[in-house]
mmCIF file of C-alpha atoms and ligand atoms in Angstrom:
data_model
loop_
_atom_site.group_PDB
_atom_site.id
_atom_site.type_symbol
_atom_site.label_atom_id
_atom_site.label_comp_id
_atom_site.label_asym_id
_atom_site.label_seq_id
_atom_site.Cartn_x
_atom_site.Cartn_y
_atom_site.Cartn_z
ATOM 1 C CA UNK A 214 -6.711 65.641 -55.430
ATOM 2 C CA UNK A 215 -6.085 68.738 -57.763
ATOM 3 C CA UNK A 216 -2.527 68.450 -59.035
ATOM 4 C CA UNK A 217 0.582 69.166 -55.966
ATOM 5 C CA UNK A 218 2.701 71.788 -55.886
ATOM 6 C CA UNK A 219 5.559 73.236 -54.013
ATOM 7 C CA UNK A 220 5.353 76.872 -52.190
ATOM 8 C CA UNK A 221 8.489 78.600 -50.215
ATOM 9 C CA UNK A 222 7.141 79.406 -46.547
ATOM 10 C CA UNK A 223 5.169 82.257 -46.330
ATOM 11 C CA UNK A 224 3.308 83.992 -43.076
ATOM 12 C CA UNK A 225 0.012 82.032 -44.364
ATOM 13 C CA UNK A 226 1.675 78.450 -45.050
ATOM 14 C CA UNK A 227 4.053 78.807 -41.925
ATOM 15 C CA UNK A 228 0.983 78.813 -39.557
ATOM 16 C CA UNK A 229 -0.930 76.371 -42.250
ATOM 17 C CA UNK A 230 2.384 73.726 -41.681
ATOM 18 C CA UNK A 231 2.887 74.199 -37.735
ATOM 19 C CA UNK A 232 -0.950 73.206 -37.673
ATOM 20 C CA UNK A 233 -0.322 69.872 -39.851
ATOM 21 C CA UNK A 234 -1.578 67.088 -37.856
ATOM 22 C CA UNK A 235 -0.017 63.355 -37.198
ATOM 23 C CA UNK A 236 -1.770 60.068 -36.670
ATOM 24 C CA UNK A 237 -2.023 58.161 -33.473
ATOM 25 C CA UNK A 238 1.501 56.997 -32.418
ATOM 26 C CA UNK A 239 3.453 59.050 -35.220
ATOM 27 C CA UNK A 240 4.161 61.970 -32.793
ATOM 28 C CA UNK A 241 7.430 60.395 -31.426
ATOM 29 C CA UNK A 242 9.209 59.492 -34.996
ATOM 30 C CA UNK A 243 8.631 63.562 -36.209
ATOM 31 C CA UNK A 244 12.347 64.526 -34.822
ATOM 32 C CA UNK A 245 14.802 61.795 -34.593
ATOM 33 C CA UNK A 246 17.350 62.180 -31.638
ATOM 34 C CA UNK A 247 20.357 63.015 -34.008
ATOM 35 C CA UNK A 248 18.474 66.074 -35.624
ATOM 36 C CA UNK A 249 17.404 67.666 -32.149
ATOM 37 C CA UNK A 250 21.166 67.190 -31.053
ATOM 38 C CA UNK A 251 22.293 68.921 -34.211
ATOM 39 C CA UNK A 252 19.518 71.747 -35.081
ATOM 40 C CA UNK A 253 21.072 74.180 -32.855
ATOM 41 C CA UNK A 254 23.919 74.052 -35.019
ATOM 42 C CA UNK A 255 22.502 73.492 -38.517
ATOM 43 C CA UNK A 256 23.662 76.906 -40.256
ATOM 44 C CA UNK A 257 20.313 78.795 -41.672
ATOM 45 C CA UNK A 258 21.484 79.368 -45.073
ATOM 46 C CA UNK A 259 21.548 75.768 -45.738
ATOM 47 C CA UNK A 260 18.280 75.112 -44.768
ATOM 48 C CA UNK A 261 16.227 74.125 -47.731
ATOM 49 C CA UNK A 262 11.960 74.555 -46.704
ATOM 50 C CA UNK A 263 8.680 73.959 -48.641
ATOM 51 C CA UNK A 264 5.292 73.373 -48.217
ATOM 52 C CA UNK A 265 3.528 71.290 -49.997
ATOM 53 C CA UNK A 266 -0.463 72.800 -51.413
ATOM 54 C CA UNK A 267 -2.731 70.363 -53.345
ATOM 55 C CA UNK A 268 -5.092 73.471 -54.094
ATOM 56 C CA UNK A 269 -5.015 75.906 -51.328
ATOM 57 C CA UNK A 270 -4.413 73.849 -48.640
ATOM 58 C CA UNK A 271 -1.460 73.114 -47.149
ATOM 59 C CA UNK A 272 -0.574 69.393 -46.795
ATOM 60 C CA UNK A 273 2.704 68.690 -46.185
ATOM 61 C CA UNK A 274 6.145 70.081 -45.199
ATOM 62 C CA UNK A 275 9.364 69.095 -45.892
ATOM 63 C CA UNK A 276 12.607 70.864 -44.620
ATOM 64 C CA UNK A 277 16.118 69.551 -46.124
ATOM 65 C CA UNK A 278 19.995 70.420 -45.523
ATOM 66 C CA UNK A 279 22.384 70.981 -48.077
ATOM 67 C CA UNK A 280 25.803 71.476 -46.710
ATOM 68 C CA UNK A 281 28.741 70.037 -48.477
ATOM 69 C CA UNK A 282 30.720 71.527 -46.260
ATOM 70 C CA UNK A 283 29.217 69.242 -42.641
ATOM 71 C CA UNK A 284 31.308 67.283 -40.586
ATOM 72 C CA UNK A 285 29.664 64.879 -40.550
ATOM 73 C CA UNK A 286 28.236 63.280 -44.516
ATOM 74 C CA UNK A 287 24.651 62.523 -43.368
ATOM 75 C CA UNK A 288 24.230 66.086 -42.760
ATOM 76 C CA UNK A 289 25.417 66.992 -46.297
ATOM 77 C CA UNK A 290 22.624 66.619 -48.672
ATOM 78 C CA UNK A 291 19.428 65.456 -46.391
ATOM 79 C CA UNK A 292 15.979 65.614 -45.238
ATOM 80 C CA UNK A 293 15.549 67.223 -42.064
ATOM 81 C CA UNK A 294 11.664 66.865 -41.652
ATOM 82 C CA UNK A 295 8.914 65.855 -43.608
ATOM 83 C CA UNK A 296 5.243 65.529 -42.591
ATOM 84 C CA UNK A 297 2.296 65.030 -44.532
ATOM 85 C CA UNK A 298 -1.254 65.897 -42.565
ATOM 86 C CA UNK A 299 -2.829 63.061 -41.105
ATOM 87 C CA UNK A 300 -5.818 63.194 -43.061
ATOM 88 C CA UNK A 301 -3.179 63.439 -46.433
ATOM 89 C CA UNK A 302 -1.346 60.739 -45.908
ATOM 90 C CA UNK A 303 -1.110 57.209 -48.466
ATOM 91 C CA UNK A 304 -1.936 59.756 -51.575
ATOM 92 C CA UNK A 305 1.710 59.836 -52.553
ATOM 93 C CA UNK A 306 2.266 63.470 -51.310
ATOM 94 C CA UNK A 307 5.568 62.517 -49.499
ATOM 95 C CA UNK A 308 6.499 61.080 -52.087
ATOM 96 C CA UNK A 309 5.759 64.069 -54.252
ATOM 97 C CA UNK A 310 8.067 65.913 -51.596
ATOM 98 C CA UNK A 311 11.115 63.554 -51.625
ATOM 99 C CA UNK A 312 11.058 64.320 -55.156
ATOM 100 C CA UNK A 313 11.290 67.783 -55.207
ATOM 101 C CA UNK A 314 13.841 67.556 -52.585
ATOM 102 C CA UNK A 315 15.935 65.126 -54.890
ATOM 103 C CA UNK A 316 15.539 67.498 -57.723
ATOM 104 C CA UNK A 317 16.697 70.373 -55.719
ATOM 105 C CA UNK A 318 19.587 67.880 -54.310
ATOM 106 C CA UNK A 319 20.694 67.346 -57.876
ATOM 107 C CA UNK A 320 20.501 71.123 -59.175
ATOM 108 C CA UNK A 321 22.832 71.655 -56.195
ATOM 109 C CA UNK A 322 25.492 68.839 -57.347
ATOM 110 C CA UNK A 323 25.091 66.244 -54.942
ATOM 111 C CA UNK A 324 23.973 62.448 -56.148
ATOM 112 C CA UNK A 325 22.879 61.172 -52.732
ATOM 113 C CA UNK A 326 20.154 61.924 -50.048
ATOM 114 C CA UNK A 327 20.165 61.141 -46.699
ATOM 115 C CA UNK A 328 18.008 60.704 -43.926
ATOM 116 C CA UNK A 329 18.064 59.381 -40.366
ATOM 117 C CA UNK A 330 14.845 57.413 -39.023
ATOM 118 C CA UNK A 331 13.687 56.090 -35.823
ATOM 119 C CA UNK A 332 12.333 52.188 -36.131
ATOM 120 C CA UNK A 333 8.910 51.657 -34.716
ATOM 121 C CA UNK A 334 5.574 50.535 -35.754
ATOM 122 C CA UNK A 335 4.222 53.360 -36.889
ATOM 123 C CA UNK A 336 7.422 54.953 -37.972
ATOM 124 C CA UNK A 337 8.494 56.056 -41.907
ATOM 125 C CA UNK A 338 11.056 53.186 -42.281
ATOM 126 C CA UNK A 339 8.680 51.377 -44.548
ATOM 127 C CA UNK A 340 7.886 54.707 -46.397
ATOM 128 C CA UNK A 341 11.225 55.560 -47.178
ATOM 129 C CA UNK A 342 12.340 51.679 -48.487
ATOM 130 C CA UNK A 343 9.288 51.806 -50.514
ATOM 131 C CA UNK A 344 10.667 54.612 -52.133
ATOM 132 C CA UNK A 345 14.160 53.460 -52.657
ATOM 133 C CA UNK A 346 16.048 54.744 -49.730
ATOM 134 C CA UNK A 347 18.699 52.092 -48.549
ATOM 135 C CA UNK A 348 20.007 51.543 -44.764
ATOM 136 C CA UNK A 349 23.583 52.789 -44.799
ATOM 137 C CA UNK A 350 24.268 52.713 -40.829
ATOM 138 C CA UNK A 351 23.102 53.311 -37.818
ATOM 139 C CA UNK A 352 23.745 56.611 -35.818
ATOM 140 C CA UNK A 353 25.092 56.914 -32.195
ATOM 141 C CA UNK A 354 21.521 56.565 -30.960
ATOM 142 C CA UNK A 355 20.477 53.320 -33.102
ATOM 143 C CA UNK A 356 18.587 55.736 -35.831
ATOM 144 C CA UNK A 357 19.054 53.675 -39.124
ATOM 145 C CA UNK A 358 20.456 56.470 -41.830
ATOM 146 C CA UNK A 359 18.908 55.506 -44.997
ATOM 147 C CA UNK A 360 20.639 57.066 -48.703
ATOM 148 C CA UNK A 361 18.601 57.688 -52.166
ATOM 149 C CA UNK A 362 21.016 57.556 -55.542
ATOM 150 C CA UNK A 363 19.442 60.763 -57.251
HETATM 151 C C1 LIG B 667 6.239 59.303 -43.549
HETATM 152 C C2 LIG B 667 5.188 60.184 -44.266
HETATM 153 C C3 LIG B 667 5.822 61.533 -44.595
HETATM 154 C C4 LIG B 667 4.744 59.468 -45.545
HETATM 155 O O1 LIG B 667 3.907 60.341 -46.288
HETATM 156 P P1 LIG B 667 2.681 59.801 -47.212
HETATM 157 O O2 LIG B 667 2.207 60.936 -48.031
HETATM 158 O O3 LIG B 667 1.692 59.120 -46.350
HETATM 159 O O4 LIG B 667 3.418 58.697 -48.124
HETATM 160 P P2 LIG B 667 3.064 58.336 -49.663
HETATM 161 O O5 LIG B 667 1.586 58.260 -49.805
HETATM 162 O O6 LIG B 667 3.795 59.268 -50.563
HETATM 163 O O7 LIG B 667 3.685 56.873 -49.761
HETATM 164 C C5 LIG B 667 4.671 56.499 -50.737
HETATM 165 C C6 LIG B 667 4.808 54.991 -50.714
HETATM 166 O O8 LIG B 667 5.210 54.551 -49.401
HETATM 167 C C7 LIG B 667 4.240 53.630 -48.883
HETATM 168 N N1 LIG B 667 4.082 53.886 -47.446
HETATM 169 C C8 LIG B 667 3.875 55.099 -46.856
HETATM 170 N N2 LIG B 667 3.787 54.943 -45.512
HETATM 171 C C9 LIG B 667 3.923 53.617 -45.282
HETATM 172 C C10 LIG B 667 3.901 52.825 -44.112
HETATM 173 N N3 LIG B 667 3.744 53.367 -42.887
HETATM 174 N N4 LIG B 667 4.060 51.485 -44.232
HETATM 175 C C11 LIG B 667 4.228 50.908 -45.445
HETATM 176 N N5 LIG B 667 4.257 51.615 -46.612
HETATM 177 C C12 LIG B 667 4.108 52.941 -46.521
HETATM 178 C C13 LIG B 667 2.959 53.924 -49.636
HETATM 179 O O9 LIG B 667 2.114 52.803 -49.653
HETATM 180 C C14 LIG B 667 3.467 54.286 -51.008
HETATM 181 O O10 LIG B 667 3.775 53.096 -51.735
HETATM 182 P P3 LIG B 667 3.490 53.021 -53.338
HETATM 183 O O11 LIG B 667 4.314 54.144 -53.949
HETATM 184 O O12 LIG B 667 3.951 51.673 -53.700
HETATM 185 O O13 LIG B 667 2.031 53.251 -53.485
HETATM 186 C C15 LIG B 667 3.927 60.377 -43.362
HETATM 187 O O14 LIG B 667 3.462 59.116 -42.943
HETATM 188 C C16 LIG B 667 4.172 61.225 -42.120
HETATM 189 O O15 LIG B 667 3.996 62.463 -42.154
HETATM 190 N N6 LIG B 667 4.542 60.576 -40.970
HETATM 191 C C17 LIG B 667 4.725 61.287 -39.711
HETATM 192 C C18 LIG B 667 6.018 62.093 -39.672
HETATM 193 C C19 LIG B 667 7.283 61.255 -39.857
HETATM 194 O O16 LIG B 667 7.445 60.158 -39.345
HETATM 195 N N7 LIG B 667 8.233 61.817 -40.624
HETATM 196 C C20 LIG B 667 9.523 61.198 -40.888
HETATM 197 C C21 LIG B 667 10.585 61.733 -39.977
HETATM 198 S S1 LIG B 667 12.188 60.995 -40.298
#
């Protein structure tokens, strides 16, 4: 694995991330219930969106929110998406990604990151307790809402 980096979308990496690909069983943990209810209303300019490249290739994506200004406070500072390509995934490259979006959540102010998971088998859970997210609540649809102390 050459060393990871972080690229802003561009026409090449936007088609390169919609083609990332999920294991068996992961497809139904990719949008959580609470972020489909609330995209429509998620304002663009707060939308934070990378790609991850290890080389040329594209092998991850991670969207966040930063909002200090939402309703509602696991909306504020959070991950909307992250994926990392089937054939990418247990090399730390989401990780790699949570980082960057806790870096960017700190240049921005905020000392907490949020993010709302679905329990299951082969869901994240386990991913993000591993690294150091801790259940704060539940949402309206039984999503756990996990924080990070950046
Ligand atoms: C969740 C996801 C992004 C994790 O990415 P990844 O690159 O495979 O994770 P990493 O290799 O960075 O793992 C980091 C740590 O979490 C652990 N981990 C990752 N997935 C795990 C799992 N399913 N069960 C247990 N531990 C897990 C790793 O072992 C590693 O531990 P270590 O630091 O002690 O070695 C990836 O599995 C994915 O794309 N899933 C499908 C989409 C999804 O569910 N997204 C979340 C929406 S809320």
């Amino acid at each position: 694995m050459d060393a990871l980096r972080l690229e802003e979308l561009s026409a090449r990496t936007i088609v390169a991330a919609n083609g990332l690909t999920l294991r068996p069983g992961q497809e139904q943990f990719v949008t959580p219930v609470s972020y489909s209810a609330a995209d429509a209303y998620v304002n663009p300019t707060t939308t934070w969106a990378r790609v991850v490249l290890d080389g040329d290739d594209v092998v991850g994506f991670i969207r966040g929110n930063f909002d200090p200004d939402n309703p509602r406070p696991e909306f504020r500072s959070c991950i909307w998406r992250i994926n990392v390509d089937a054939t990418a995934q247990g090399r730390g490259i989401g990780k790699f990604a949570v980082h960057a979006l806790a870096d960017e959540a700190r240049q921005r102010g905020f000392d907490t990151v949020t993010v709302i998971w679905e329990t299951g088998e082969e869901g994240p859970g386990e991913f993000f307790r591993r690294i150091g997210f801790v259940e704060i609540g539940e949402t309206e649809y039984g999503e756990k809402i996990g924080a990070l102390h950046v």
